[in-house]
């Protein structure tokens, strides 16, 4: 029984699929709500149309003044908002990745420098030890 109360616009909206590539546009069902007084059936057939955001928002009141009943099948504002959020998230992720790469590079350079400093200190200590060992052996040779 409830199906009988559905308008043609409701019937269109139930099965409507947004075509890929048109998600950024308004998808609207338009219908001039006029019935045949003898049969009670709608005189006009509902149509679907696609509008740009600004065009639709500017002209929605004109459609109503002309007697059309409108049903928005797809509102692109949510889609555009999601797109903007995804772009912002991607940009944030790219920035985080860039920071991580810079930190990793800095760590690697620090480790190389630190390792070079350690090797230099070890070599210096070994050279100093060898020098002291040589000096301590020289007097022993001279004593003999």
Short mmCIF file of N, CA and C in Angstrom, two decimals:
data_model
loop_
_atom_site.label_atom_id
_atom_site.label_comp_id
_atom_site.label_asym_id
_atom_site.label_seq_id
_atom_site.Cartn_x
_atom_site.Cartn_y
_atom_site.Cartn_z
N UNK A 1 0.81 -1.19 0.00
CA UNK A 1 0.00 0.00 0.00
C UNK A 1 0.85 1.26 0.00
N UNK A 2 1.97 1.19 0.67
CA UNK A 2 2.80 2.38 0.75
C UNK A 2 3.42 2.71 -0.59
N UNK A 3 3.62 1.72 -1.46
CA UNK A 3 4.16 1.97 -2.79
C UNK A 3 3.24 2.86 -3.60
N UNK A 4 1.95 2.80 -3.36
CA UNK A 4 1.00 3.64 -4.09
C UNK A 4 1.15 5.11 -3.73
N UNK A 5 1.65 5.40 -2.54
CA UNK A 5 1.81 6.78 -2.10
C UNK A 5 3.10 7.41 -2.61
N UNK A 6 3.95 6.62 -3.23
CA UNK A 6 5.21 7.16 -3.72
C UNK A 6 4.97 7.99 -4.97
N UNK A 7 5.65 9.13 -5.02
CA UNK A 7 5.58 9.97 -6.21
C UNK A 7 6.54 9.42 -7.25
N UNK A 8 6.37 9.82 -8.50
CA UNK A 8 7.34 9.39 -9.52
C UNK A 8 8.77 9.78 -9.16
N UNK A 9 8.93 10.89 -8.44
CA UNK A 9 10.27 11.32 -8.04
C UNK A 9 10.88 10.34 -7.05
N UNK A 10 10.06 9.82 -6.14
CA UNK A 10 10.56 8.83 -5.18
C UNK A 10 10.99 7.56 -5.89
N UNK A 11 10.22 7.18 -6.90
CA UNK A 11 10.55 5.97 -7.66
C UNK A 11 11.87 6.14 -8.41
N UNK A 12 12.10 7.31 -8.97
CA UNK A 12 13.37 7.58 -9.66
C UNK A 12 14.53 7.54 -8.67
N UNK A 13 14.34 8.17 -7.52
CA UNK A 13 15.41 8.29 -6.52
C UNK A 13 15.84 6.93 -5.99
N UNK A 14 14.92 5.98 -5.89
CA UNK A 14 15.25 4.66 -5.35
C UNK A 14 16.34 3.95 -6.15
N UNK A 15 16.28 4.05 -7.44
CA UNK A 15 17.17 3.28 -8.31
C UNK A 15 18.24 4.14 -8.98
N UNK A 16 18.34 5.39 -8.61
CA UNK A 16 19.24 6.28 -9.32
C UNK A 16 20.69 5.98 -8.98
N UNK A 17 21.51 5.90 -10.01
CA UNK A 17 22.95 5.69 -9.86
C UNK A 17 23.69 6.88 -10.46
N UNK A 18 24.60 7.45 -9.71
CA UNK A 18 25.40 8.57 -10.21
C UNK A 18 26.46 8.01 -11.16
N UNK A 19 26.52 8.58 -12.35
CA UNK A 19 27.51 8.12 -13.32
C UNK A 19 28.89 8.61 -12.90
N UNK A 20 29.87 7.74 -13.11
CA UNK A 20 31.24 8.09 -12.76
C UNK A 20 31.69 9.31 -13.57
N UNK A 21 32.33 10.24 -12.90
CA UNK A 21 32.80 11.45 -13.55
C UNK A 21 31.83 12.62 -13.40
N UNK A 22 30.63 12.35 -12.88
CA UNK A 22 29.66 13.44 -12.69
C UNK A 22 29.35 13.65 -11.21
N UNK A 23 30.21 13.12 -10.36
CA UNK A 23 29.97 13.22 -8.91
C UNK A 23 30.02 14.66 -8.41
N UNK A 24 30.67 15.54 -9.16
CA UNK A 24 30.83 16.93 -8.74
C UNK A 24 29.64 17.80 -9.15
N UNK A 25 28.62 17.20 -9.74
CA UNK A 25 27.45 17.92 -10.22
C UNK A 25 26.21 17.53 -9.42
N UNK A 26 25.21 18.45 -9.41
CA UNK A 26 23.91 18.13 -8.83
C UNK A 26 23.17 17.23 -9.80
N UNK A 27 22.57 16.18 -9.29
CA UNK A 27 21.69 15.32 -10.08
C UNK A 27 20.30 15.54 -9.50
N UNK A 28 19.39 16.01 -10.35
CA UNK A 28 18.09 16.44 -9.86
C UNK A 28 16.99 15.79 -10.71
N UNK A 29 15.94 15.34 -10.03
CA UNK A 29 14.73 14.89 -10.73
C UNK A 29 13.76 16.06 -10.72
N UNK A 30 13.24 16.40 -11.89
CA UNK A 30 12.30 17.51 -12.04
C UNK A 30 10.94 16.93 -12.45
N UNK A 31 9.91 17.49 -11.86
CA UNK A 31 8.58 16.99 -12.18
C UNK A 31 7.59 18.12 -11.99
N UNK A 32 6.73 18.29 -12.98
CA UNK A 32 5.64 19.25 -12.84
C UNK A 32 4.48 18.44 -12.28
N UNK A 33 4.18 18.71 -11.02
CA UNK A 33 3.19 17.91 -10.31
C UNK A 33 1.79 18.36 -10.72
N UNK A 34 1.31 17.69 -11.74
CA UNK A 34 -0.03 17.98 -12.26
C UNK A 34 -0.67 16.64 -12.61
N UNK A 35 -1.92 16.48 -12.21
CA UNK A 35 -2.60 15.21 -12.43
C UNK A 35 -3.80 15.41 -13.36
N UNK A 36 -4.09 14.37 -14.12
CA UNK A 36 -5.27 14.38 -14.98
C UNK A 36 -6.49 14.24 -14.06
N UNK A 37 -7.42 15.20 -14.12
CA UNK A 37 -8.56 15.14 -13.20
C UNK A 37 -9.46 13.91 -13.43
N UNK A 38 -9.44 13.37 -14.62
CA UNK A 38 -10.31 12.23 -14.92
C UNK A 38 -9.70 10.92 -14.43
N UNK A 39 -8.39 10.75 -14.69
CA UNK A 39 -7.75 9.47 -14.36
C UNK A 39 -6.98 9.52 -13.05
N UNK A 40 -6.56 10.69 -12.65
CA UNK A 40 -5.76 10.82 -11.43
C UNK A 40 -4.29 10.49 -11.65
N UNK A 41 -3.94 10.24 -12.90
CA UNK A 41 -2.55 9.91 -13.21
C UNK A 41 -1.78 11.19 -13.51
N UNK A 42 -0.46 11.17 -13.27
CA UNK A 42 0.35 12.36 -13.56
C UNK A 42 0.31 12.70 -15.05
N UNK A 43 0.23 14.01 -15.33
CA UNK A 43 0.20 14.49 -16.70
C UNK A 43 1.62 14.52 -17.27
N UNK A 44 2.57 14.90 -16.46
CA UNK A 44 3.95 15.05 -16.91
C UNK A 44 4.81 13.89 -16.42
N UNK A 45 5.81 13.58 -17.23
CA UNK A 45 6.77 12.55 -16.87
C UNK A 45 7.96 13.22 -16.20
N UNK A 46 8.39 12.70 -15.07
CA UNK A 46 9.56 13.29 -14.42
C UNK A 46 10.81 13.09 -15.28
N UNK A 47 11.71 14.04 -15.19
CA UNK A 47 12.98 13.94 -15.91
C UNK A 47 14.11 14.13 -14.92
N UNK A 48 15.26 13.64 -15.30
CA UNK A 48 16.44 13.87 -14.48
C UNK A 48 17.37 14.79 -15.26
N UNK A 49 18.05 15.63 -14.55
CA UNK A 49 18.99 16.55 -15.18
C UNK A 49 20.18 16.73 -14.26
N UNK A 50 21.25 17.21 -14.85
CA UNK A 50 22.50 17.39 -14.12
C UNK A 50 22.86 18.87 -14.22
N UNK A 51 23.21 19.48 -13.07
CA UNK A 51 23.53 20.90 -13.02
C UNK A 51 24.84 21.12 -12.28
N UNK A 52 25.57 22.15 -12.67
CA UNK A 52 26.71 22.59 -11.90
C UNK A 52 26.22 23.15 -10.58
N UNK A 53 27.09 23.21 -9.62
CA UNK A 53 26.71 23.65 -8.28
C UNK A 53 26.14 25.07 -8.30
N UNK A 54 26.87 26.00 -8.88
CA UNK A 54 26.41 27.40 -8.88
C UNK A 54 25.13 27.57 -9.69
N UNK A 55 25.05 26.91 -10.83
CA UNK A 55 23.85 27.02 -11.67
C UNK A 55 22.63 26.52 -10.92
N UNK A 56 22.75 25.38 -10.29
CA UNK A 56 21.61 24.83 -9.57
C UNK A 56 21.21 25.73 -8.41
N UNK A 57 22.20 26.14 -7.62
CA UNK A 57 21.87 26.95 -6.44
C UNK A 57 21.29 28.31 -6.82
N UNK A 58 21.69 28.83 -7.98
CA UNK A 58 21.13 30.11 -8.44
C UNK A 58 19.70 29.95 -8.97
N UNK A 59 19.41 28.81 -9.57
CA UNK A 59 18.14 28.65 -10.28
C UNK A 59 17.11 27.77 -9.60
N UNK A 60 17.40 27.23 -8.45
CA UNK A 60 16.45 26.34 -7.78
C UNK A 60 15.14 27.07 -7.50
N UNK A 61 15.18 28.31 -7.11
CA UNK A 61 13.94 29.04 -6.82
C UNK A 61 13.14 29.29 -8.11
N UNK A 62 13.83 29.47 -9.23
CA UNK A 62 13.13 29.66 -10.50
C UNK A 62 12.36 28.41 -10.91
N UNK A 63 12.96 27.25 -10.70
CA UNK A 63 12.25 26.01 -11.01
C UNK A 63 10.97 25.91 -10.20
N UNK A 64 11.07 26.25 -8.93
CA UNK A 64 9.89 26.18 -8.06
C UNK A 64 8.83 27.18 -8.48
N UNK A 65 9.26 28.38 -8.89
CA UNK A 65 8.30 29.38 -9.37
C UNK A 65 7.59 28.92 -10.64
N UNK A 66 8.28 28.12 -11.45
CA UNK A 66 7.69 27.61 -12.68
C UNK A 66 6.78 26.40 -12.43
N UNK A 67 6.71 25.95 -11.19
CA UNK A 67 5.80 24.87 -10.84
C UNK A 67 6.43 23.50 -10.78
N UNK A 68 7.72 23.45 -10.86
CA UNK A 68 8.40 22.16 -10.79
C UNK A 68 8.59 21.72 -9.35
N UNK A 69 8.47 20.43 -9.16
CA UNK A 69 8.85 19.82 -7.89
C UNK A 69 10.22 19.22 -8.14
N UNK A 70 11.12 19.46 -7.21
CA UNK A 70 12.50 19.00 -7.37
C UNK A 70 12.83 17.97 -6.30
N UNK A 71 13.60 17.00 -6.71
CA UNK A 71 14.16 16.06 -5.74
C UNK A 71 15.63 15.91 -6.10
N UNK A 72 16.49 16.29 -5.16
CA UNK A 72 17.92 16.17 -5.39
C UNK A 72 18.30 14.71 -5.21
N UNK A 73 18.83 14.15 -6.28
CA UNK A 73 19.22 12.74 -6.26
C UNK A 73 20.67 12.57 -5.78
N UNK A 74 21.48 13.58 -6.06
CA UNK A 74 22.88 13.56 -5.63
C UNK A 74 23.31 14.99 -5.37
N UNK A 75 23.75 15.24 -4.13
CA UNK A 75 24.25 16.56 -3.73
C UNK A 75 25.77 16.53 -3.78
N UNK A 76 26.39 17.31 -4.67
CA UNK A 76 27.85 17.24 -4.83
C UNK A 76 28.63 17.90 -3.69
N UNK A 77 27.95 18.67 -2.85
CA UNK A 77 28.69 19.35 -1.78
C UNK A 77 29.39 18.35 -0.87
N UNK A 78 28.73 17.24 -0.58
CA UNK A 78 29.35 16.21 0.25
C UNK A 78 30.53 15.57 -0.49
N UNK A 79 30.33 15.31 -1.77
CA UNK A 79 31.40 14.74 -2.58
C UNK A 79 32.59 15.69 -2.64
N UNK A 80 32.32 16.97 -2.91
CA UNK A 80 33.39 17.97 -3.00
C UNK A 80 34.09 18.15 -1.65
N UNK A 81 33.32 18.09 -0.58
CA UNK A 81 33.90 18.19 0.77
C UNK A 81 34.83 17.00 1.02
N UNK A 82 34.38 15.81 0.64
CA UNK A 82 35.22 14.61 0.82
C UNK A 82 36.47 14.70 -0.03
N UNK A 83 36.33 15.20 -1.27
CA UNK A 83 37.49 15.37 -2.13
C UNK A 83 38.50 16.31 -1.50
N UNK A 84 38.01 17.44 -0.96
CA UNK A 84 38.90 18.42 -0.33
C UNK A 84 39.58 17.81 0.89
N UNK A 85 38.82 17.04 1.69
CA UNK A 85 39.39 16.39 2.87
C UNK A 85 40.46 15.37 2.48
N UNK A 86 40.18 14.61 1.42
CA UNK A 86 41.14 13.62 0.95
C UNK A 86 42.40 14.29 0.43
N UNK A 87 42.23 15.40 -0.28
CA UNK A 87 43.40 16.13 -0.79
C UNK A 87 44.22 16.68 0.37
N UNK A 88 43.53 17.21 1.38
CA UNK A 88 44.24 17.73 2.55
C UNK A 88 44.96 16.60 3.29
N UNK A 89 44.31 15.45 3.39
CA UNK A 89 44.94 14.30 4.07
C UNK A 89 46.16 13.82 3.29
N UNK A 90 46.04 13.79 1.95
CA UNK A 90 47.19 13.39 1.12
C UNK A 90 48.34 14.37 1.30
N UNK A 91 48.01 15.67 1.30
CA UNK A 91 49.05 16.69 1.47
C UNK A 91 49.71 16.55 2.83
N UNK A 92 48.92 16.31 3.85
CA UNK A 92 49.46 16.12 5.21
C UNK A 92 50.36 14.89 5.26
N UNK A 93 49.91 13.80 4.62
CA UNK A 93 50.71 12.57 4.60
C UNK A 93 52.02 12.79 3.85
N UNK A 94 51.95 13.50 2.73
CA UNK A 94 53.16 13.79 1.97
C UNK A 94 54.13 14.63 2.80
N UNK A 95 53.59 15.59 3.54
CA UNK A 95 54.44 16.43 4.40
C UNK A 95 55.08 15.58 5.49
N UNK A 96 54.30 14.68 6.09
CA UNK A 96 54.84 13.80 7.14
C UNK A 96 55.93 12.89 6.56
N UNK A 97 55.67 12.36 5.36
CA UNK A 97 56.67 11.50 4.71
C UNK A 97 57.95 12.29 4.42
N UNK A 98 57.78 13.51 3.97
CA UNK A 98 58.94 14.37 3.68
C UNK A 98 59.75 14.62 4.95
N UNK A 99 59.06 14.88 6.04
CA UNK A 99 59.73 15.11 7.33
C UNK A 99 60.46 13.84 7.77
N UNK A 100 59.80 12.68 7.62
CA UNK A 100 60.43 11.40 8.01
C UNK A 100 61.69 11.15 7.19
N UNK A 101 61.60 11.42 5.87
CA UNK A 101 62.78 11.21 5.02
C UNK A 101 63.91 12.15 5.42
N UNK A 102 63.58 13.41 5.71
CA UNK A 102 64.60 14.37 6.13
C UNK A 102 65.25 13.94 7.45
N UNK A 103 64.42 13.47 8.39
CA UNK A 103 64.96 13.01 9.67
C UNK A 103 65.84 11.78 9.48
N UNK A 104 65.40 10.87 8.63
CA UNK A 104 66.19 9.66 8.37
C UNK A 104 67.54 10.04 7.75
N UNK A 105 67.52 10.95 6.80
CA UNK A 105 68.76 11.41 6.16
C UNK A 105 69.68 12.05 7.20
N UNK A 106 69.07 12.87 8.07
CA UNK A 106 69.85 13.54 9.11
C UNK A 106 70.46 12.50 10.07
N UNK A 107 69.68 11.48 10.44
CA UNK A 107 70.20 10.42 11.31
C UNK A 107 71.37 9.69 10.65
N UNK A 108 71.19 9.36 9.36
CA UNK A 108 72.25 8.65 8.64
C UNK A 108 73.52 9.49 8.58
N UNK A 109 73.37 10.77 8.29
CA UNK A 109 74.54 11.65 8.23
C UNK A 109 75.19 11.76 9.60
N UNK A 110 74.38 11.86 10.64
CA UNK A 110 74.90 11.93 12.00
C UNK A 110 75.66 10.65 12.34
N UNK A 111 75.08 9.51 12.00
CA UNK A 111 75.74 8.23 12.28
C UNK A 111 77.06 8.12 11.53
N UNK A 112 77.08 8.55 10.27
CA UNK A 112 78.33 8.53 9.50
C UNK A 112 79.38 9.42 10.17
N UNK A 113 78.97 10.62 10.54
CA UNK A 113 79.89 11.56 11.19
C UNK A 113 80.35 10.98 12.53
N UNK A 114 79.41 10.44 13.27
CA UNK A 114 79.74 9.86 14.58
C UNK A 114 80.69 8.69 14.42
N UNK A 115 80.42 7.84 13.44
CA UNK A 115 81.29 6.70 13.20
C UNK A 115 82.68 7.17 12.77
N UNK A 116 82.73 8.20 11.92
CA UNK A 116 84.02 8.74 11.49
C UNK A 116 84.77 9.32 12.69
N UNK A 117 84.06 10.02 13.57
CA UNK A 117 84.69 10.58 14.77
C UNK A 117 85.22 9.47 15.68
N UNK A 118 84.44 8.40 15.82
CA UNK A 118 84.87 7.27 16.65
C UNK A 118 86.12 6.64 16.05
N UNK A 119 86.09 6.40 14.74
CA UNK A 119 87.24 5.79 14.09
C UNK A 119 88.48 6.69 14.22
N UNK A 120 88.26 7.98 14.08
CA UNK A 120 89.38 8.93 14.21
C UNK A 120 89.92 8.91 15.64
N UNK A 121 89.04 8.88 16.63
CA UNK A 121 89.47 8.85 18.02
C UNK A 121 90.21 7.53 18.33
N UNK A 122 89.69 6.43 17.79
CA UNK A 122 90.34 5.13 18.01
C UNK A 122 91.72 5.13 17.36
N UNK A 123 91.79 5.60 16.12
CA UNK A 123 93.09 5.67 15.43
C UNK A 123 94.07 6.57 16.18
N UNK A 124 93.59 7.67 16.68
CA UNK A 124 94.45 8.59 17.43
C UNK A 124 94.94 7.92 18.71
N UNK A 125 94.02 7.22 19.39
CA UNK A 125 94.39 6.53 20.63
C UNK A 125 95.39 5.41 20.34
N UNK A 126 95.17 4.68 19.26
CA UNK A 126 96.10 3.61 18.89
C UNK A 126 97.46 4.18 18.51
N UNK A 127 97.43 5.28 17.78
CA UNK A 127 98.70 5.92 17.40
C UNK A 127 99.42 6.41 18.64
N UNK A 128 98.71 6.99 19.56
CA UNK A 128 99.30 7.47 20.81
C UNK A 128 99.86 6.30 21.60
N UNK A 129 99.13 5.21 21.67
CA UNK A 129 99.59 4.02 22.38
C UNK A 129 100.86 3.46 21.73
N UNK A 130 100.82 3.39 20.38
CA UNK A 130 102.00 2.90 19.66
C UNK A 130 103.20 3.82 19.90
N UNK A 131 102.96 5.11 19.90
CA UNK A 131 104.04 6.08 20.12
C UNK A 131 104.62 5.90 21.52
N UNK A 132 103.74 5.72 22.51
CA UNK A 132 104.22 5.52 23.89
C UNK A 132 104.97 4.20 24.00
N UNK A 133 104.47 3.19 23.29
CA UNK A 133 105.15 1.89 23.33
C UNK A 133 106.53 2.00 22.71
N UNK A 134 106.66 2.72 21.62
CA UNK A 134 107.95 2.92 20.98
C UNK A 134 108.90 3.66 21.91
N UNK A 135 108.36 4.70 22.56
CA UNK A 135 109.21 5.50 23.45
C UNK A 135 109.65 4.67 24.66
N UNK A 136 108.79 3.81 25.14
CA UNK A 136 109.19 3.00 26.30
C UNK A 136 110.18 1.92 25.88
N UNK A 137 110.18 1.46 24.63
CA UNK A 137 111.12 0.46 24.16
C UNK A 137 112.48 1.08 23.85
N UNK A 138 112.53 2.30 23.43
CA UNK A 138 113.80 2.96 23.06
C UNK A 138 114.75 3.01 24.26
N UNK A 139 114.32 3.44 25.39
CA UNK A 139 115.27 3.44 26.50
C UNK A 139 115.78 2.05 26.83
N UNK A 140 115.00 1.03 26.70
CA UNK A 140 115.45 -0.33 27.00
C UNK A 140 116.55 -0.73 26.02
N UNK A 141 116.42 -0.35 24.78
CA UNK A 141 117.45 -0.69 23.79
C UNK A 141 118.75 0.05 24.07
N UNK A 142 118.61 1.26 24.50
CA UNK A 142 119.80 2.05 24.78
C UNK A 142 120.55 1.51 26.01
N UNK A 143 119.87 0.94 26.95
CA UNK A 143 120.47 0.41 28.18
C UNK A 143 121.37 -0.77 27.86
N UNK A 144 121.10 -1.50 26.88
CA UNK A 144 121.87 -2.71 26.59
C UNK A 144 123.12 -2.36 25.95
#
